[in-house]
Short mmCIF file of C-alpha atoms in Angstrom, two decimals:
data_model
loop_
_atom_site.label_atom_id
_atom_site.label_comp_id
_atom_site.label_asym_id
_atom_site.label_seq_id
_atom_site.Cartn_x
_atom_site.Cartn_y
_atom_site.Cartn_z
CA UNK A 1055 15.10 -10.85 14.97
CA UNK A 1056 11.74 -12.61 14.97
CA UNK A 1057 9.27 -11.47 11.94
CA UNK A 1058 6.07 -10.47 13.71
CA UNK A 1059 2.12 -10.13 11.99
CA UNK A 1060 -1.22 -9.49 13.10
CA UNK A 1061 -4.89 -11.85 12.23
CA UNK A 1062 -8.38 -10.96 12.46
CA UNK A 1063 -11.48 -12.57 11.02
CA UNK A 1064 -13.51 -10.77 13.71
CA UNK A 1065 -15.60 -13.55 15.40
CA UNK A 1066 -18.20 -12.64 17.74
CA UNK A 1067 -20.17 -15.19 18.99
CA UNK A 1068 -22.77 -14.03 21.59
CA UNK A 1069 -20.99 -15.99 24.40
CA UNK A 1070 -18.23 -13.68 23.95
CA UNK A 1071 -19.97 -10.51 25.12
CA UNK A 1072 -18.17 -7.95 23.23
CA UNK A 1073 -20.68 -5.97 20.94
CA UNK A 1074 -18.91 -6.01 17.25
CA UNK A 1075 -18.30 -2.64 17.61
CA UNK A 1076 -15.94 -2.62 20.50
CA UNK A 1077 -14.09 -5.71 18.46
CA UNK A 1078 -13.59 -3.82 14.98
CA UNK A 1079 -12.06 -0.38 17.43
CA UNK A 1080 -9.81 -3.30 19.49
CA UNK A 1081 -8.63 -4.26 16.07
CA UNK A 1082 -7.90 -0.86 14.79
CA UNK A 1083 -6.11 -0.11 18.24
CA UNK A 1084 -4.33 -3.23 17.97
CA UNK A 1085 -2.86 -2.35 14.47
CA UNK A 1086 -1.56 0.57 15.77
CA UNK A 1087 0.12 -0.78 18.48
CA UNK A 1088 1.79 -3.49 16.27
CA UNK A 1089 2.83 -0.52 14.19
CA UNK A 1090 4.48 1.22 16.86
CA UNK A 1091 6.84 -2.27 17.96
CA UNK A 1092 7.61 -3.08 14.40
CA UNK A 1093 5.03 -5.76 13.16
CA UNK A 1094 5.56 -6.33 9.67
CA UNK A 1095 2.53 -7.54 8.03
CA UNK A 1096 -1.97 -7.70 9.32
CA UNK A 1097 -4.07 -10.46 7.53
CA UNK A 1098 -7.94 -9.86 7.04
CA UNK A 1099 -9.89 -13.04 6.27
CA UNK A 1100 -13.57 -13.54 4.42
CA UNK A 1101 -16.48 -15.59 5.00
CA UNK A 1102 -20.18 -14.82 4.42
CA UNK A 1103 -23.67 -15.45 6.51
CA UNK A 1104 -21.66 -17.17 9.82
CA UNK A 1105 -23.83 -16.74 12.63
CA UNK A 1106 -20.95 -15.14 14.49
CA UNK A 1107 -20.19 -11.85 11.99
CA UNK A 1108 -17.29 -13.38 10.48
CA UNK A 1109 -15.96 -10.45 8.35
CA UNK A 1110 -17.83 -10.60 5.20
CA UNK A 1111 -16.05 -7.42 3.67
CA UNK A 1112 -12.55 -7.25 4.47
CA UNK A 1113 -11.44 -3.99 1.91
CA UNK A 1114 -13.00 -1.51 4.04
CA UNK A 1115 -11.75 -2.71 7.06
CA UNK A 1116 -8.19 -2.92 4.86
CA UNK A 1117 -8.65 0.79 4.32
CA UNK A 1118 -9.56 1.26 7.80
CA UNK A 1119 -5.98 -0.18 8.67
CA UNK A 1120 -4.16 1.25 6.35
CA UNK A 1121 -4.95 4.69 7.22
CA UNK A 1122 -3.68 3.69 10.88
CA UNK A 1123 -0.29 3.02 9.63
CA UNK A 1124 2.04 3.88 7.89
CA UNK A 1125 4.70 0.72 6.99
CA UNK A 1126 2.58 -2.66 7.84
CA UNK A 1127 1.49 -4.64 4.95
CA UNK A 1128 -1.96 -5.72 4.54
CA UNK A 1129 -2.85 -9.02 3.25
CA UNK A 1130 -6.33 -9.96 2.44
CA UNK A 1131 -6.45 -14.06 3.16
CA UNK A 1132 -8.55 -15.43 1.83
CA UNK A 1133 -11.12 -13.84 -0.80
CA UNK A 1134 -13.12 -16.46 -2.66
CA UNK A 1135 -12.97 -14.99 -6.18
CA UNK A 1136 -16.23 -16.90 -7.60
CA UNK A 1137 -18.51 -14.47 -4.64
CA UNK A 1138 -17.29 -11.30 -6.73
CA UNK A 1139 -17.86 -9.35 -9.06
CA UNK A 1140 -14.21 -9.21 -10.87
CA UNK A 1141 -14.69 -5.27 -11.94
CA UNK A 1142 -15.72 -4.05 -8.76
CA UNK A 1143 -12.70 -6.35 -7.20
CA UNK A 1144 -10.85 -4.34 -9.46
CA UNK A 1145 -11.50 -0.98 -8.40
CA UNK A 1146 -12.20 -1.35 -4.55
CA UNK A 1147 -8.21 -2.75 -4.60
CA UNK A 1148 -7.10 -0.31 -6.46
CA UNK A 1149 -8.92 2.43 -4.10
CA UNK A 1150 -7.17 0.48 -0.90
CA UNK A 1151 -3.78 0.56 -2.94
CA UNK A 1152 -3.80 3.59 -3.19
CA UNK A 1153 -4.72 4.63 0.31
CA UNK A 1154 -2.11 2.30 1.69
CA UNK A 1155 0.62 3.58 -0.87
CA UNK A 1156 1.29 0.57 -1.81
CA UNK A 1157 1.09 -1.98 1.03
CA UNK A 1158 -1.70 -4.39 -0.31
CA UNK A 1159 -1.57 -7.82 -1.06
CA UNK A 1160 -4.04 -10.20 -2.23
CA UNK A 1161 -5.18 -14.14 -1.90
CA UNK A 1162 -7.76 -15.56 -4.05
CA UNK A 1163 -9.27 -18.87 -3.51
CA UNK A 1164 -11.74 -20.82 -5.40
CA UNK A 1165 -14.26 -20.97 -1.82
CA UNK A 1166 -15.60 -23.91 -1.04
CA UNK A 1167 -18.45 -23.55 1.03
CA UNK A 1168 -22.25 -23.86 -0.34
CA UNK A 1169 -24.18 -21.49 1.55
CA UNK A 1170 -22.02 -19.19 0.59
CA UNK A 1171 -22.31 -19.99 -2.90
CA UNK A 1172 -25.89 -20.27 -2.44
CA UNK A 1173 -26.01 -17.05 -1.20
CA UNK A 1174 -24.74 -15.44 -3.96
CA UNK A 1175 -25.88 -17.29 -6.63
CA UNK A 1176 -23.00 -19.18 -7.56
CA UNK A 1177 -22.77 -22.33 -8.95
CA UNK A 1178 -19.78 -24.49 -7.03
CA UNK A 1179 -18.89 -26.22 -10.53
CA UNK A 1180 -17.76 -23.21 -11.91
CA UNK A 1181 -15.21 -22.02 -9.14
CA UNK A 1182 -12.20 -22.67 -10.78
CA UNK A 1183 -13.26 -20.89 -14.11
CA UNK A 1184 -14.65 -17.67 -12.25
CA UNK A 1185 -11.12 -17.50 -10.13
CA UNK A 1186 -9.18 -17.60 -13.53
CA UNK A 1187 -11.22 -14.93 -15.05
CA UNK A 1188 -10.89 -12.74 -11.71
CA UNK A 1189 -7.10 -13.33 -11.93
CA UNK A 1190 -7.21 -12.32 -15.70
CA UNK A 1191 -9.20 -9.36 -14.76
CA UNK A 1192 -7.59 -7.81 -12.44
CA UNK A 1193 -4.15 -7.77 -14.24
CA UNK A 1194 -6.20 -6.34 -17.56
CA UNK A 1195 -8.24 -3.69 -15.36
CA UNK A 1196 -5.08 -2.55 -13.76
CA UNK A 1197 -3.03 -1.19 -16.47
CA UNK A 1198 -5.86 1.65 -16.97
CA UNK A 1199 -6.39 1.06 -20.54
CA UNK A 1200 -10.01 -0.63 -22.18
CA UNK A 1201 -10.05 -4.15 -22.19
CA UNK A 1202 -12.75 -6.84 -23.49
CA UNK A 1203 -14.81 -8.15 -20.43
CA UNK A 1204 -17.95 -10.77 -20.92
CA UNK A 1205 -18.27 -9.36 -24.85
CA UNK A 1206 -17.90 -5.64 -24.19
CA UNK A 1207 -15.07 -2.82 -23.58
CA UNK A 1208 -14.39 -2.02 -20.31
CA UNK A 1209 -11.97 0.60 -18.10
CA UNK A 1210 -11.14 0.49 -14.44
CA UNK A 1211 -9.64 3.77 -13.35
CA UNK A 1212 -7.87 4.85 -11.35
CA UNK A 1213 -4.94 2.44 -11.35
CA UNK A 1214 -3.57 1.04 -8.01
CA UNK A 1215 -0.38 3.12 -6.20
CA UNK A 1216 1.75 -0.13 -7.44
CA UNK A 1217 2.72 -0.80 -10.80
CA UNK A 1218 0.66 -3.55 -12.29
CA UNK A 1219 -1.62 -3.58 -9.19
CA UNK A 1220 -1.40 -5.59 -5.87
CA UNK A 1221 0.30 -8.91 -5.99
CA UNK A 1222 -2.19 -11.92 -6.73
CA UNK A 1223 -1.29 -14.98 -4.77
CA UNK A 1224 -4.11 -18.04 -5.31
CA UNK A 1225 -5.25 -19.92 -2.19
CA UNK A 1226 -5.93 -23.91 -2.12
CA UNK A 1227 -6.13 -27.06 -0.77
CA UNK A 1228 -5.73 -29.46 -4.17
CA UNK A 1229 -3.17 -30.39 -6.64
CA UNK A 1230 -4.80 -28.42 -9.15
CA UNK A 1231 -4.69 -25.32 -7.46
CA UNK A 1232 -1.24 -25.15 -6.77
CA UNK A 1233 -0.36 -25.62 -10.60
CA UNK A 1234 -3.09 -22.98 -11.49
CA UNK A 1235 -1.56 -20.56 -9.49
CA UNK A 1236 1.65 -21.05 -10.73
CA UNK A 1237 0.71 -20.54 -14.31
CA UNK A 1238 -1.32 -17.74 -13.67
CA UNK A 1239 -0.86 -15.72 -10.07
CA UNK A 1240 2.51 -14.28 -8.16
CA UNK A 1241 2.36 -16.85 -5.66
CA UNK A 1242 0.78 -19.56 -4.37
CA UNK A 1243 -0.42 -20.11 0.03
CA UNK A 1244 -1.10 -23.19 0.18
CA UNK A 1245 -3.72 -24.66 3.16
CA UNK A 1246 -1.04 -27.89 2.85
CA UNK A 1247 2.52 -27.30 2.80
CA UNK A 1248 2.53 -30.88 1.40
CA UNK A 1249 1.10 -29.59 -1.84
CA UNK A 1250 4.00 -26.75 -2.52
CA UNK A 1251 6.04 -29.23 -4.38
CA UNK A 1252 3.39 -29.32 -7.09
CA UNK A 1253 3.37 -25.63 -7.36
CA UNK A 1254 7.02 -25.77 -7.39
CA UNK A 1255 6.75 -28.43 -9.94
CA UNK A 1256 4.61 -26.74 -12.27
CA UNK A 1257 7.14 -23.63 -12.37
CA UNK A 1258 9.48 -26.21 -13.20
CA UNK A 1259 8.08 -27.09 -16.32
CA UNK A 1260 7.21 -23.87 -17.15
CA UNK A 1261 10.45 -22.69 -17.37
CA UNK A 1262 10.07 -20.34 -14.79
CA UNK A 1263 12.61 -19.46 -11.58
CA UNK A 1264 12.79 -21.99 -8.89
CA UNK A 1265 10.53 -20.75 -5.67
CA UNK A 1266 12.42 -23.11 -3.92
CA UNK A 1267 11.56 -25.06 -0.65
CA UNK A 1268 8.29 -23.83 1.18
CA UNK A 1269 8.92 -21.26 4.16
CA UNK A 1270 5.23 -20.89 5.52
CA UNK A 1271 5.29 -19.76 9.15
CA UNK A 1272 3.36 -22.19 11.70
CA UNK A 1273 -0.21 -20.55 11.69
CA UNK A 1274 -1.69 -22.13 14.84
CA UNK A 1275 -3.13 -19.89 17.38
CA UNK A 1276 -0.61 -19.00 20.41
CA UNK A 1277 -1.36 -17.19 23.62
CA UNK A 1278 0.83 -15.76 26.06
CA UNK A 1279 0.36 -16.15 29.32
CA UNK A 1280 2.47 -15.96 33.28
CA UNK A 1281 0.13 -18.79 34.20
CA UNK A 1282 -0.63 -20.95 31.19
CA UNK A 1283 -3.11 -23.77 32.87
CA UNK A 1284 -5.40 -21.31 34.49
CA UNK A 1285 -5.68 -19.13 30.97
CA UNK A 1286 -6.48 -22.04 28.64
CA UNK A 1287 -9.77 -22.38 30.61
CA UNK A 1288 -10.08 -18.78 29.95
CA UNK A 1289 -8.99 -19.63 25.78
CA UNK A 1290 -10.47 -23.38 25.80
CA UNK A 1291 -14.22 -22.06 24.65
CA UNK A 1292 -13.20 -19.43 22.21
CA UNK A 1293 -10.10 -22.30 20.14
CA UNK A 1294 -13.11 -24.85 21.01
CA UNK A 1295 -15.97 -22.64 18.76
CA UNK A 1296 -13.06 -21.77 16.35
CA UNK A 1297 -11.84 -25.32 15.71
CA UNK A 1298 -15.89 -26.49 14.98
CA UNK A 1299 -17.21 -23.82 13.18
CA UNK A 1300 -14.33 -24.09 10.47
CA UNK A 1301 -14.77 -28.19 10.65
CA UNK A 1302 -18.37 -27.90 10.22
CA UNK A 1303 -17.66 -25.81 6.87
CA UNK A 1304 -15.34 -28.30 5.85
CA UNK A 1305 -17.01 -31.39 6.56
CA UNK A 1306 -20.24 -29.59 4.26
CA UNK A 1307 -17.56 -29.45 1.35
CA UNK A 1308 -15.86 -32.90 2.04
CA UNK A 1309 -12.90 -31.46 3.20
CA UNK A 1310 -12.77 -31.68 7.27
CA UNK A 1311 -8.61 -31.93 8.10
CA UNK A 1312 -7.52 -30.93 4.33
CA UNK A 1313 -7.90 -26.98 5.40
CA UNK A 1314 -5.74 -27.52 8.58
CA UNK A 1315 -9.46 -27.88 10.60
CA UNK A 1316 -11.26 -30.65 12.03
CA UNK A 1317 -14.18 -30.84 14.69
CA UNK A 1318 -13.27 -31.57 18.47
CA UNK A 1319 -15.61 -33.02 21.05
CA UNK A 1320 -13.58 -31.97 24.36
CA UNK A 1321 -10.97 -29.51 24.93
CA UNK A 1322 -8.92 -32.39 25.63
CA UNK A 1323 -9.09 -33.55 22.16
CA UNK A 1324 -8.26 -29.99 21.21
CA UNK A 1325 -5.17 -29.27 23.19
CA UNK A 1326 -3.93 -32.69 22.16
CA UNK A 1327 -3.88 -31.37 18.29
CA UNK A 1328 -1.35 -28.67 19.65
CA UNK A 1329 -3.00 -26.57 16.80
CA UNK A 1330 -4.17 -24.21 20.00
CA UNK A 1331 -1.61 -22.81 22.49
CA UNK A 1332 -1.16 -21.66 25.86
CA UNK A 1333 2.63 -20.95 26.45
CA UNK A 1334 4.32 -18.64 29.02
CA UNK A 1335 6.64 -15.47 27.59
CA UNK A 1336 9.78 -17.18 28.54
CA UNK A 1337 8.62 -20.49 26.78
CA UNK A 1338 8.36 -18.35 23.61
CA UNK A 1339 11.04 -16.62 23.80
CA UNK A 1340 13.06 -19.42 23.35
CA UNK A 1341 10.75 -21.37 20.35
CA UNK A 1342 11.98 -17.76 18.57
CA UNK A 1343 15.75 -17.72 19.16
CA UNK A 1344 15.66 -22.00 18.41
CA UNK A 1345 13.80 -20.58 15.04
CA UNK A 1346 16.80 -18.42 14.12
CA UNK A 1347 16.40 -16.05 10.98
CA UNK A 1348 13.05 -17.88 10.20
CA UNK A 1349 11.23 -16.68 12.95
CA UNK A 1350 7.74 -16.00 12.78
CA UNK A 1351 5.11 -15.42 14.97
CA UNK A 1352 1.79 -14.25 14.27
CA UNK A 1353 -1.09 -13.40 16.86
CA UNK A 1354 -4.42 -13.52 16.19
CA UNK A 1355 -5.77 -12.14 19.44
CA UNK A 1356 -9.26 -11.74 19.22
CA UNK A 1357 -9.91 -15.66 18.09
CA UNK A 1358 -12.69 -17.71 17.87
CA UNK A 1359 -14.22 -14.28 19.61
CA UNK A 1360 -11.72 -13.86 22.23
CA UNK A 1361 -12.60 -10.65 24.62
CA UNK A 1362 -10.52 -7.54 23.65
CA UNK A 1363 -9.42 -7.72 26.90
CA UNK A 1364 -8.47 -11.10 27.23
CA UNK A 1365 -6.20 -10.38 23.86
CA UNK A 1366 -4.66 -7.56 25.13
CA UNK A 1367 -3.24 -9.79 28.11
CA UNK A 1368 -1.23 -11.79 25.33
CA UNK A 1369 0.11 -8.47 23.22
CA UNK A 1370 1.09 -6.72 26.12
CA UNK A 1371 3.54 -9.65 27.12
CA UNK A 1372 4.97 -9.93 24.25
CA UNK A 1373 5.72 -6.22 24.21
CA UNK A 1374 7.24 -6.57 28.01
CA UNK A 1375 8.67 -9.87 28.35
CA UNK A 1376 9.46 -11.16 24.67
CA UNK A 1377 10.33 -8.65 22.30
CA UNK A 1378 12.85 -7.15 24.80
CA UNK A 1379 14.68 -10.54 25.19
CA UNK A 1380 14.66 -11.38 21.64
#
């Protein structure tokens, strides 16, 4: 049976026409219809300033979600750990923990975007530092006992529903990211699968257990649809302000195409990447049995600002014409 999650970032641009209102109740209603057919895991993402609302604050939407369901596991994917403050990262997880019982998983990355850093007063040059001291932390503030922080004794209460806290899985794009996380985090989600092996590596020499080969589902954006051509003119401007945005942000940090993104001048060029997809229920249905006991398929239905609506069309055949057959 096929493993099935859930994405938002919550995009809005104005073209859209969907106040950000309606799209944050969509989302919540589209959780708990995901519940309800078995979905197994909902990923919230971060970014900060975008002209379209990208979520700047996932944790209370996280808590929001979690007090829809009951069994889905929220992932937060990604935080950029230099933007934070690492006590108040401390207790606003443990305060979701606990209202999800348990169901809370986090991804830090280093960010990588200037504005952002700008924003906050960051410097860029000291990313990798500030992650390492979140990661540190988090696992210190989560045992509920006083711990030195920045010269002085600290305590973060109360302590999350798990044992030891959330999981802490580190984000990145470069060799040295991979081999920080596995010296320091639970796991490592990497925006290459090329650059695995040096995580696995690094466990390697650290004596640790073998992670073994990576198993990172395909995270490109699929729609369902009974008539495929005339619905990716319907999806072609939302993948098309989706696919820029991110490139723009990437090509600012010098690293357009190394985060999976790069900027498009047609939607020809676009649905030649086959990163964006427009494929009928039957279509998928078979992708998922070919897959086996690796299949995965996650939805992000509201991208790039997608209508509610317009989402809904997608979820609802799945539900009738793909789950069924599976």
């Amino acid at each position: 049976m096929a493993v099935f999650a859930l994405r938002f970032d919550f995009r809005n641009p104005a073209f859209a026409g969907t106040t950000m209102g309606e799209r944050y109740a969509a989302a919540l209603d589209m959780v708990s219809w995901a519940e309800e057919r078995g979905f197994m895991m909902v990923t919230l993402s971060e970014h900060h300033g975008s002209a379209d609302g990208y979520l700047p604050r996932p944790l209370p939407m996280a808590a929001a979600i979690a007090s829809r369901t009951k069994n889905m596991l929220v992932t937060i994917a990604a935080i950029p750990a230099p933007l934070h403050d690492p006590l108040h990262m401390a207790e606003e997880l443990a305060v979701v923990d606990l209202i999800s019982q348990g169901r809370v998983s986090v991804v830090l990355a280093n960010g990588y975007y200037g504005p952002e850093f700008a924003m906050f007063d960051r410097s860029l040059k000291d990313r990798a530092k500030l992650t390492t001291e979140m990661v540190h932390t988090l696992r210190a503030a989560w045992t509920g006992e006083p711990f030195e922080f920045r010269g002085r004794t600290v305590q973060v209460t109360p302590t999350p529903f798990q044992a030891g806290g959330p999981a802490i899985i580190l984000g990145g794009s470069v060799e040295a990211a991979a081999r920080r996380a596995a010296r320091i985090a639970d796991g490592f989600m990497p925006s290459n699968p090329d650059l695995w092996e040096f995580y696995r590596d690094e466990k390697l020499k650290l004596g640790q257990e073998d992670p073994g080969p990576y198993f990172g589902g395909d995270t490109g954006f699929l729609h369902l649809s009974k008539d495929p051509e005339a619905d990716w003119e319907r999806i072609a401007p939302y993948a098309m302000h989706e696919v820029n945005a991110y490139g723009e942000m990437m090509a600012a940090a010098g690293t357009e195409g190394a985060g999976g993104y790069a900027r498009v001048d047609s939607v020809e060029a676009l649905k030649a990447t086959g990163q964006y997809r427009v494929i009928t229920p039957e279509q998928y249905v078979d992708e998922l049995k070919a897959a086996g006991d690796v299949a995965f398929g996650l939805f992000h239905p509201m991208m790039g600002g997608i209508p509610p609506e317009l989402g809904w069309e997608s979820l609802r055949l799945l539900e009738t014409e793909v789950i069924p057959n599976l």
